PDB file of C-alpha atoms in Angstrom:
ATOM      1  CA  MET A  15      -1.329 -19.047 -18.877  1.00  0.00           C
ATOM      2  CA  SER A  16      -2.078 -15.378 -17.801  1.00  0.00           C
ATOM      3  CA  PHE A  17      -2.991 -12.813 -19.943  1.00  0.00           C
ATOM      4  CA  TYR A  18      -1.169 -10.025 -17.490  1.00  0.00           C
ATOM      5  CA  LEU A  19       1.708  -7.623 -20.044  1.00  0.00           C
ATOM      6  CA  THR A  20       5.028  -7.659 -18.726  1.00  0.00           C
ATOM      7  CA  ASP A  21       6.065  -4.869 -18.811  1.00  0.00           C
ATOM      8  CA  ALA A  22       8.988  -5.542 -21.670  1.00  0.00           C
ATOM      9  CA  GLU A  23       5.318  -6.327 -23.777  1.00  0.00           C
ATOM     10  CA  TRP A  24       3.606  -3.257 -22.051  1.00  0.00           C
ATOM     11  CA  ALA A  25       6.625  -0.782 -24.205  1.00  0.00           C
ATOM     12  CA  ALA A  26       6.531  -2.874 -27.117  1.00  0.00           C
ATOM     13  CA  ILE A  27       3.297  -1.774 -27.286  1.00  0.00           C
ATOM     14  CA  GLN A  28       3.337   1.345 -26.482  1.00  0.00           C
ATOM     15  CA  LEU A  29       6.217   1.653 -29.033  1.00  0.00           C
ATOM     16  CA  SER A  30       4.334  -0.086 -31.828  1.00  0.00           C
ATOM     17  CA  LEU A  31       1.224   2.928 -31.055  1.00  0.00           C
ATOM     18  CA  GLN A  32       3.981   5.994 -30.994  1.00  0.00           C
ATOM     19  CA  VAL A  33       5.620   3.912 -34.272  1.00  0.00           C
ATOM     20  CA  ALA A  34       2.457   3.449 -35.679  1.00  0.00           C
ATOM     21  CA  SER A  35       0.884   7.231 -35.531  1.00  0.00           C
ATOM     22  CA  LEU A  36       3.981   8.556 -36.923  1.00  0.00           C
ATOM     23  CA  ALA A  37       4.061   6.086 -40.436  1.00  0.00           C
ATOM     24  CA  ILE A  38       0.582   6.998 -41.076  1.00  0.00           C
ATOM     25  CA  ALA A  39       1.399  11.229 -40.063  1.00  0.00           C
ATOM     26  CA  ILE A  40       4.568  10.613 -43.123  1.00  0.00           C
ATOM     27  CA  ALA A  41       2.751   8.951 -45.010  1.00  0.00           C
ATOM     28  CA  LEU A  42      -1.106  10.063 -45.254  1.00  0.00           C
ATOM     29  CA  PRO A  43      -0.804  13.163 -46.481  1.00  0.00           C
ATOM     30  CA  PRO A  44       1.655  12.512 -50.010  1.00  0.00           C
ATOM     31  CA  ALA A  45      -0.987   9.394 -50.424  1.00  0.00           C
ATOM     32  CA  ILE A  46      -3.699  12.355 -50.071  1.00  0.00           C
ATOM     33  CA  LEU A  47      -1.666  14.681 -53.025  1.00  0.00           C
ATOM     34  CA  LEU A  48      -0.828  10.918 -55.373  1.00  0.00           C
ATOM     35  CA  GLY A  49      -3.525   9.592 -55.106  1.00  0.00           C
ATOM     36  CA  TYR A  50      -6.055  12.715 -56.266  1.00  0.00           C
ATOM     37  CA  ALA A  51      -3.484  13.151 -58.991  1.00  0.00           C
ATOM     38  CA  LEU A  52      -3.497   9.606 -60.549  1.00  0.00           C
ATOM     39  CA  ALA A  53      -7.543   9.448 -59.471  1.00  0.00           C
ATOM     40  CA  ARG A  54      -7.457  12.866 -61.878  1.00  0.00           C
ATOM     41  CA  TRP A  55      -4.064  13.209 -64.172  1.00  0.00           C
ATOM     42  CA  LYS A  56      -3.055  11.370 -66.411  1.00  0.00           C
ATOM     43  CA  PHE A  57       0.467  12.325 -67.446  1.00  0.00           C
ATOM     44  CA  PRO A  58       3.732  10.533 -69.284  1.00  0.00           C
ATOM     45  CA  GLY A  59       4.990   7.835 -66.715  1.00  0.00           C
ATOM     46  CA  TYR A  60       1.782   7.327 -65.102  1.00  0.00           C
ATOM     47  CA  THR A  61       2.214   3.339 -64.980  1.00  0.00           C
ATOM     48  CA  LEU A  62       5.052   3.463 -63.417  1.00  0.00           C
ATOM     49  CA  VAL A  63       4.629   6.174 -61.084  1.00  0.00           C
ATOM     50  CA  ASN A  64       1.687   3.948 -60.290  1.00  0.00           C
ATOM     51  CA  ALA A  65       3.830   1.118 -60.058  1.00  0.00           C
ATOM     52  CA  LEU A  66       6.635   2.377 -57.743  1.00  0.00           C
ATOM     53  CA  VAL A  67       3.710   3.311 -55.496  1.00  0.00           C
ATOM     54  CA  HIS A  68       3.008  -0.423 -55.197  1.00  0.00           C
ATOM     55  CA  LEU A  69       5.950  -1.635 -55.370  1.00  0.00           C
ATOM     56  CA  PRO A  70       5.889  -2.450 -51.045  1.00  0.00           C
ATOM     57  CA  ILE A  71       3.730  -4.626 -51.345  1.00  0.00           C
ATOM     58  CA  VAL A  72       5.382  -7.024 -54.047  1.00  0.00           C
ATOM     59  CA  LEU A  73       8.894  -6.549 -52.986  1.00  0.00           C
ATOM     60  CA  PRO A  74      10.105  -8.212 -49.807  1.00  0.00           C
ATOM     61  CA  PRO A  75      10.332  -6.163 -47.040  1.00  0.00           C
ATOM     62  CA  VAL A  76      14.345  -7.364 -45.995  1.00  0.00           C
ATOM     63  CA  VAL A  77      14.409  -5.274 -49.490  1.00  0.00           C
ATOM     64  CA  THR A  78      12.839  -2.178 -48.623  1.00  0.00           C
ATOM     65  CA  GLY A  79      14.898  -2.375 -45.631  1.00  0.00           C
ATOM     66  CA  TYR A  80      17.867  -2.821 -46.964  1.00  0.00           C
ATOM     67  CA  VAL A  81      17.064   0.553 -49.163  1.00  0.00           C
ATOM     68  CA  LEU A  82      16.132   2.918 -46.702  1.00  0.00           C
ATOM     69  CA  LEU A  83      19.962   1.454 -44.544  1.00  0.00           C
ATOM     70  CA  VAL A  84      21.298   2.314 -47.643  1.00  0.00           C
ATOM     71  CA  LEU A  85      19.510   6.014 -48.105  1.00  0.00           C
ATOM     72  CA  PHE A  86      18.504   7.081 -44.658  1.00  0.00           C
ATOM     73  CA  GLY A  87      21.423   5.095 -42.926  1.00  0.00           C
ATOM     74  CA  ARG A  88      24.645   7.442 -40.925  1.00  0.00           C
ATOM     75  CA  GLN A  89      26.229   7.332 -43.644  1.00  0.00           C
ATOM     76  CA  GLY A  90      23.825   7.766 -46.439  1.00  0.00           C
ATOM     77  CA  MET A  91      22.537  10.512 -48.779  1.00  0.00           C
ATOM     78  CA  LEU A  92      19.083  10.616 -47.533  1.00  0.00           C
ATOM     79  CA  GLY A  93      20.346  10.027 -43.715  1.00  0.00           C
ATOM     80  CA  SER A  94      23.306  12.174 -43.804  1.00  0.00           C
ATOM     81  CA  PHE A  95      20.938  15.496 -44.715  1.00  0.00           C
ATOM     82  CA  PHE A  96      18.504  15.177 -42.065  1.00  0.00           C
ATOM     83  CA  ALA A  97      21.015  14.431 -39.417  1.00  0.00           C
ATOM     84  CA  ASP A  98      23.001  17.521 -39.672  1.00  0.00           C
ATOM     85  CA  VAL A  99      20.015  19.878 -41.444  1.00  0.00           C
ATOM     86  CA  PHE A 100      17.453  19.042 -38.791  1.00  0.00           C
ATOM     87  CA  GLY A 101      18.957  16.316 -36.519  1.00  0.00           C
ATOM     88  CA  ILE A 102      17.046  13.778 -37.318  1.00  0.00           C
ATOM     89  CA  VAL A 103      18.211  10.140 -36.611  1.00  0.00           C
ATOM     90  CA  PHE A 104      16.551   6.845 -38.704  1.00  0.00           C
ATOM     91  CA  ALA A 105      19.077   4.063 -38.207  1.00  0.00           C
ATOM     92  CA  PHE A 106      18.590   1.943 -35.116  1.00  0.00           C
ATOM     93  CA  ARG A 107      15.858   4.617 -33.845  1.00  0.00           C
ATOM     94  CA  TRP A 108      11.936   4.226 -33.266  1.00  0.00           C
ATOM     95  CA  THR A 109      11.709   7.369 -35.730  1.00  0.00           C
ATOM     96  CA  GLY A 110      13.455   4.969 -38.362  1.00  0.00           C
ATOM     97  CA  ALA A 111      11.084   1.828 -37.455  1.00  0.00           C
ATOM     98  CA  ALA A 112       8.195   4.954 -38.358  1.00  0.00           C
ATOM     99  CA  LEU A 113       9.524   5.802 -41.471  1.00  0.00           C
ATOM    100  CA  ALA A 114       9.888   1.713 -42.272  1.00  0.00           C
ATOM    101  CA  ALA A 115       6.382   1.521 -41.428  1.00  0.00           C
ATOM    102  CA  GLY A 116       4.805   4.332 -43.311  1.00  0.00           C
ATOM    103  CA  ILE A 117       6.668   2.733 -46.623  1.00  0.00           C
ATOM    104  CA  MET A 118       4.987  -0.449 -46.194  1.00  0.00           C
ATOM    105  CA  ALA A 119       1.820   0.613 -44.873  1.00  0.00           C
ATOM    106  CA  PHE A 120       1.807   3.364 -48.090  1.00  0.00           C
ATOM    107  CA  PRO A 121       0.380   1.217 -50.502  1.00  0.00           C
ATOM    108  CA  LEU A 122      -2.359   0.088 -48.436  1.00  0.00           C
ATOM    109  CA  ILE A 123      -3.386   3.772 -47.719  1.00  0.00           C
ATOM    110  CA  ILE A 124      -3.354   5.063 -51.491  1.00  0.00           C
ATOM    111  CA  ARG A 125      -5.509   2.647 -52.796  1.00  0.00           C
ATOM    112  CA  PRO A 126      -9.021   3.327 -50.953  1.00  0.00           C
ATOM    113  CA  VAL A 127      -7.669   7.554 -50.874  1.00  0.00           C
ATOM    114  CA  LYS A 128      -7.219   7.093 -55.023  1.00  0.00           C
ATOM    115  CA  LEU A 129     -10.813   5.191 -55.045  1.00  0.00           C
ATOM    116  CA  SER A 130     -12.529   8.292 -53.770  1.00  0.00           C
ATOM    117  CA  PHE A 131     -11.761  10.400 -55.529  1.00  0.00           C
ATOM    118  CA  GLU A 132     -11.638   8.556 -58.748  1.00  0.00           C
ATOM    119  CA  LEU A 133     -16.191   8.128 -56.987  1.00  0.00           C
ATOM    120  CA  SER A 134     -16.147  11.796 -56.326  1.00  0.00           C
ATOM    121  CA  ASP A 135     -18.431  14.330 -58.487  1.00  0.00           C
ATOM    122  CA  GLY A 136     -16.272  16.295 -60.551  1.00  0.00           C
ATOM    123  CA  GLN A 137     -19.134  18.058 -61.706  1.00  0.00           C
ATOM    124  CA  LEU A 138     -18.987  19.924 -58.227  1.00  0.00           C
ATOM    125  CA  GLU A 139     -15.606  20.520 -58.479  1.00  0.00           C
ATOM    126  CA  GLU A 140     -16.304  22.419 -62.088  1.00  0.00           C
ATOM    127  CA  ALA A 141     -19.902  23.939 -60.681  1.00  0.00           C
ATOM    128  CA  ALA A 142     -16.801  25.393 -57.798  1.00  0.00           C
ATOM    129  CA  HIS A 143     -14.278  26.764 -60.565  1.00  0.00           C
ATOM    130  CA  SER A 144     -16.870  28.597 -62.957  1.00  0.00           C
ATOM    131  CA  LEU A 145     -18.057  30.270 -59.635  1.00  0.00           C
ATOM    132  CA  GLY A 146     -14.282  31.900 -59.171  1.00  0.00           C
ATOM    133  CA  THR A 147     -13.391  29.499 -56.541  1.00  0.00           C
ATOM    134  CA  SER A 148      -9.451  28.666 -56.681  1.00  0.00           C
ATOM    135  CA  ARG A 149      -8.664  25.485 -57.182  1.00  0.00           C
ATOM    136  CA  LEU A 150      -6.741  24.709 -54.010  1.00  0.00           C
ATOM    137  CA  ARG A 151      -9.798  26.490 -52.096  1.00  0.00           C
ATOM    138  CA  THR A 152     -11.981  23.795 -54.253  1.00  0.00           C
ATOM    139  CA  PHE A 153      -9.912  21.007 -53.603  1.00  0.00           C
ATOM    140  CA  LEU A 154     -10.089  21.807 -49.688  1.00  0.00           C
ATOM    141  CA  LEU A 155     -13.705  22.873 -49.191  1.00  0.00           C
ATOM    142  CA  ILE A 156     -15.244  20.729 -51.593  1.00  0.00           C
ATOM    143  CA  THR A 157     -12.900  17.502 -53.003  1.00  0.00           C
ATOM    144  CA  LEU A 158     -11.512  16.348 -49.963  1.00  0.00           C
ATOM    145  CA  PRO A 159     -14.563  15.914 -47.471  1.00  0.00           C
ATOM    146  CA  LEU A 160     -15.823  14.026 -50.231  1.00  0.00           C
ATOM    147  CA  ALA A 161     -13.019  11.862 -49.955  1.00  0.00           C
ATOM    148  CA  LEU A 162     -12.879  11.597 -46.136  1.00  0.00           C
ATOM    149  CA  PRO A 163     -14.310   8.598 -45.897  1.00  0.00           C
ATOM    150  CA  GLY A 164     -12.035   7.040 -48.708  1.00  0.00           C
ATOM    151  CA  ILE A 165      -9.106   8.772 -46.180  1.00  0.00           C
ATOM    152  CA  LEU A 166     -10.027   7.363 -42.903  1.00  0.00           C
ATOM    153  CA  SER A 167     -10.710   4.108 -44.536  1.00  0.00           C
ATOM    154  CA  GLY A 168      -7.033   3.965 -45.623  1.00  0.00           C
ATOM    155  CA  ALA A 169      -5.411   5.446 -42.744  1.00  0.00           C
ATOM    156  CA  ILE A 170      -6.856   2.725 -40.645  1.00  0.00           C
ATOM    157  CA  LEU A 171      -5.733   0.279 -43.618  1.00  0.00           C
ATOM    158  CA  GLY A 172      -1.817   2.384 -42.861  1.00  0.00           C
ATOM    159  CA  PHE A 173      -2.265   1.855 -39.068  1.00  0.00           C
ATOM    160  CA  ALA A 174      -3.026  -1.785 -38.378  1.00  0.00           C
ATOM    161  CA  LYS A 175      -0.171  -2.495 -41.080  1.00  0.00           C
ATOM    162  CA  ALA A 176       2.172  -0.120 -39.569  1.00  0.00           C
ATOM    163  CA  MET A 177       0.990  -1.944 -36.392  1.00  0.00           C
ATOM    164  CA  GLY A 178       2.463  -5.065 -37.835  1.00  0.00           C
ATOM    165  CA  GLU A 179       5.740  -3.929 -40.321  1.00  0.00           C
ATOM    166  CA  PHE A 180       8.257  -6.737 -39.159  1.00  0.00           C
ATOM    167  CA  GLY A 181      10.981  -6.972 -42.354  1.00  0.00           C
ATOM    168  CA  ALA A 182      11.589  -3.749 -43.458  1.00  0.00           C
ATOM    169  CA  THR A 183      11.971  -2.499 -39.354  1.00  0.00           C
ATOM    170  CA  ILE A 184      13.932  -5.196 -38.338  1.00  0.00           C
ATOM    171  CA  THR A 185      16.107  -4.678 -41.175  1.00  0.00           C
ATOM    172  CA  PHE A 186      16.506  -1.170 -41.257  1.00  0.00           C
ATOM    173  CA  VAL A 187      16.828  -0.165 -37.220  1.00  0.00           C
ATOM    174  CA  SER A 188      17.224  -3.976 -35.934  1.00  0.00           C
ATOM    175  CA  ASN A 189      15.397  -4.827 -32.681  1.00  0.00           C
ATOM    176  CA  ILE A 190      16.121  -2.932 -29.930  1.00  0.00           C
ATOM    177  CA  PRO A 191      14.865  -3.047 -26.854  1.00  0.00           C
ATOM    178  CA  GLY A 192      12.844  -0.137 -25.282  1.00  0.00           C
ATOM    179  CA  GLU A 193      14.416   1.894 -28.868  1.00  0.00           C
ATOM    180  CA  THR A 194      12.973  -0.767 -31.873  1.00  0.00           C
ATOM    181  CA  ARG A 195      11.275  -3.433 -30.615  1.00  0.00           C
ATOM    182  CA  THR A 196       7.595  -3.233 -31.644  1.00  0.00           C
ATOM    183  CA  LEU A 197       4.843  -5.841 -30.999  1.00  0.00           C
ATOM    184  CA  SER A 198       5.931  -7.352 -34.193  1.00  0.00           C
ATOM    185  CA  LEU A 199       9.782  -7.877 -33.174  1.00  0.00           C
ATOM    186  CA  ALA A 200       8.453  -8.387 -29.664  1.00  0.00           C
ATOM    187  CA  LEU A 201       6.817 -11.395 -30.506  1.00  0.00           C
ATOM    188  CA  TYR A 202       9.381 -12.705 -33.077  1.00  0.00           C
ATOM    189  CA  THR A 203      12.002 -12.312 -29.951  1.00  0.00           C
ATOM    190  CA  GLU A 204       9.624 -14.257 -27.821  1.00  0.00           C
ATOM    191  CA  MET A 205       9.721 -16.677 -29.835  1.00  0.00           C
ATOM    192  CA  GLN A 206      13.096 -17.175 -30.202  1.00  0.00           C
ATOM    193  CA  SER A 207      13.069 -17.839 -25.969  1.00  0.00           C
ATOM    194  CA  LEU A 208      13.035 -21.556 -24.641  1.00  0.00           C
ATOM    195  CA  SER A 209       9.873 -20.077 -22.812  1.00  0.00           C
ATOM    196  CA  GLY A 210       8.540 -17.502 -24.275  1.00  0.00           C
ATOM    197  CA  ASP A 211       5.226 -19.251 -25.447  1.00  0.00           C
ATOM    198  CA  ALA A 212       2.803 -17.470 -23.090  1.00  0.00           C
ATOM    199  CA  GLY A 213       4.483 -14.504 -24.129  1.00  0.00           C
ATOM    200  CA  ALA A 214       4.172 -14.672 -27.581  1.00  0.00           C
ATOM    201  CA  ILE A 215       0.963 -16.334 -27.037  1.00  0.00           C
ATOM    202  CA  ARG A 216      -0.674 -12.946 -25.483  1.00  0.00           C
ATOM    203  CA  LEU A 217       1.276 -11.244 -28.240  1.00  0.00           C
ATOM    204  CA  THR A 218      -0.148 -12.794 -30.870  1.00  0.00           C
ATOM    205  CA  VAL A 219      -3.771 -11.641 -29.232  1.00  0.00           C
ATOM    206  CA  ILE A 220      -3.299  -8.675 -29.557  1.00  0.00           C
ATOM    207  CA  ALA A 221      -2.270  -8.186 -32.978  1.00  0.00           C
ATOM    208  CA  ILE A 222      -5.234  -9.834 -34.412  1.00  0.00           C
ATOM    209  CA  VAL A 223      -7.368  -7.761 -32.248  1.00  0.00           C
ATOM    210  CA  VAL A 224      -6.526  -4.914 -33.878  1.00  0.00           C
ATOM    211  CA  SER A 225      -6.089  -5.960 -37.530  1.00  0.00           C
ATOM    212  CA  ILE A 226      -9.581  -7.494 -37.371  1.00  0.00           C
ATOM    213  CA  GLY A 227     -10.007  -4.415 -35.646  1.00  0.00           C
ATOM    214  CA  ALA A 228      -8.820  -2.547 -37.905  1.00  0.00           C
ATOM    215  CA  LEU A 229     -10.635  -4.389 -41.033  1.00  0.00           C
ATOM    216  CA  VAL A 230     -14.016  -4.383 -39.335  1.00  0.00           C
ATOM    217  CA  PHE A 231     -14.053  -0.592 -39.363  1.00  0.00           C
ATOM    218  CA  SER A 232     -12.060  -0.091 -42.296  1.00  0.00           C
ATOM    219  CA  GLU A 233     -15.275  -2.292 -43.786  1.00  0.00           C
ATOM    220  CA  VAL A 234     -17.749  -0.424 -42.345  1.00  0.00           C
ATOM    221  CA  ILE A 235     -16.407   2.803 -43.125  1.00  0.00           C
ATOM    222  CA  SER A 236     -16.153   1.370 -47.364  1.00  0.00           C
ATOM    223  CA  ARG A 237     -20.146   0.796 -46.831  1.00  0.00           C
ATOM    224  CA  ARG A 238     -21.155   4.174 -46.104  1.00  0.00           C
ATOM    225  CA  LEU A 239     -18.777   5.746 -48.261  1.00  0.00           C
ATOM    226  CA  SER A 240     -20.918   3.414 -51.115  1.00  0.00           C
ATOM    227  CA  ARG A 241     -24.482   3.750 -50.305  1.00  0.00           C
ATOM    228  CA  LYS A 242     -23.509   7.532 -50.131  1.00  0.00           C
ATOM    229  CA  LEU A 243     -22.429   7.636 -53.715  1.00  0.00           C
ATOM    230  CA  GLY A 244     -25.182   5.178 -54.431  1.00  0.00           C
ATOM    231  CA  GLY A 245     -27.775   7.543 -52.935  1.00  0.00           C
ATOM    232  CA  GLN A 246     -26.086  10.777 -54.481  1.00  0.00           C
ATOM    233  CA  HIS A 247     -26.391   8.736 -58.334  1.00  0.00           C
ATOM    234  CA  ASP A 248     -29.582   7.591 -57.826  1.00  0.00           C
TER     235      ASP A 248
END
């Protein structure tokens, strides 16, 4: 069996990289802010917010995709707003695939981010405040760098999840060649074809390599973070 990828398979992989990159760009900033809030503050509705953050993990992906279609479809409240004001269309477009992937990846991003903020030394922030440094400047110059390993770990895991997202994507944006057919959707298409075994195997190998690479890279970063924090407390 030849392992040379066809043009359609290359297109699916390139689209997956594009979708996953935009998904992380969408999900990472709110994950950092919300992860910090959940790590440092206790507020009314904390448990509910924490549950909603992790809802995509337990909710069937098809349900998430349908909710996105209702909200961000061309006739949906948010979809019509983005289309009319910004000219951004999500339904049945690759931008919608990125949105779906970002939402499905969000819980995997925020968990290590939140943990990293919880483990960072809050006394350094208090010392900065006592010296007159504003909270925003303290966050940018002290808190954020200390949490960077966890943020990177979350981004890597989220990227891998976004690369392999399927259920919410196919429900929200369908399986359109060259537009929304990402790696996982291309694999699904090959599996439906009577002559698609070779293509399915090639795409499966690529998906496994990407996933293992992301998990290993994330584990390496987590261990370095643990050693660093352990050294600080000795």
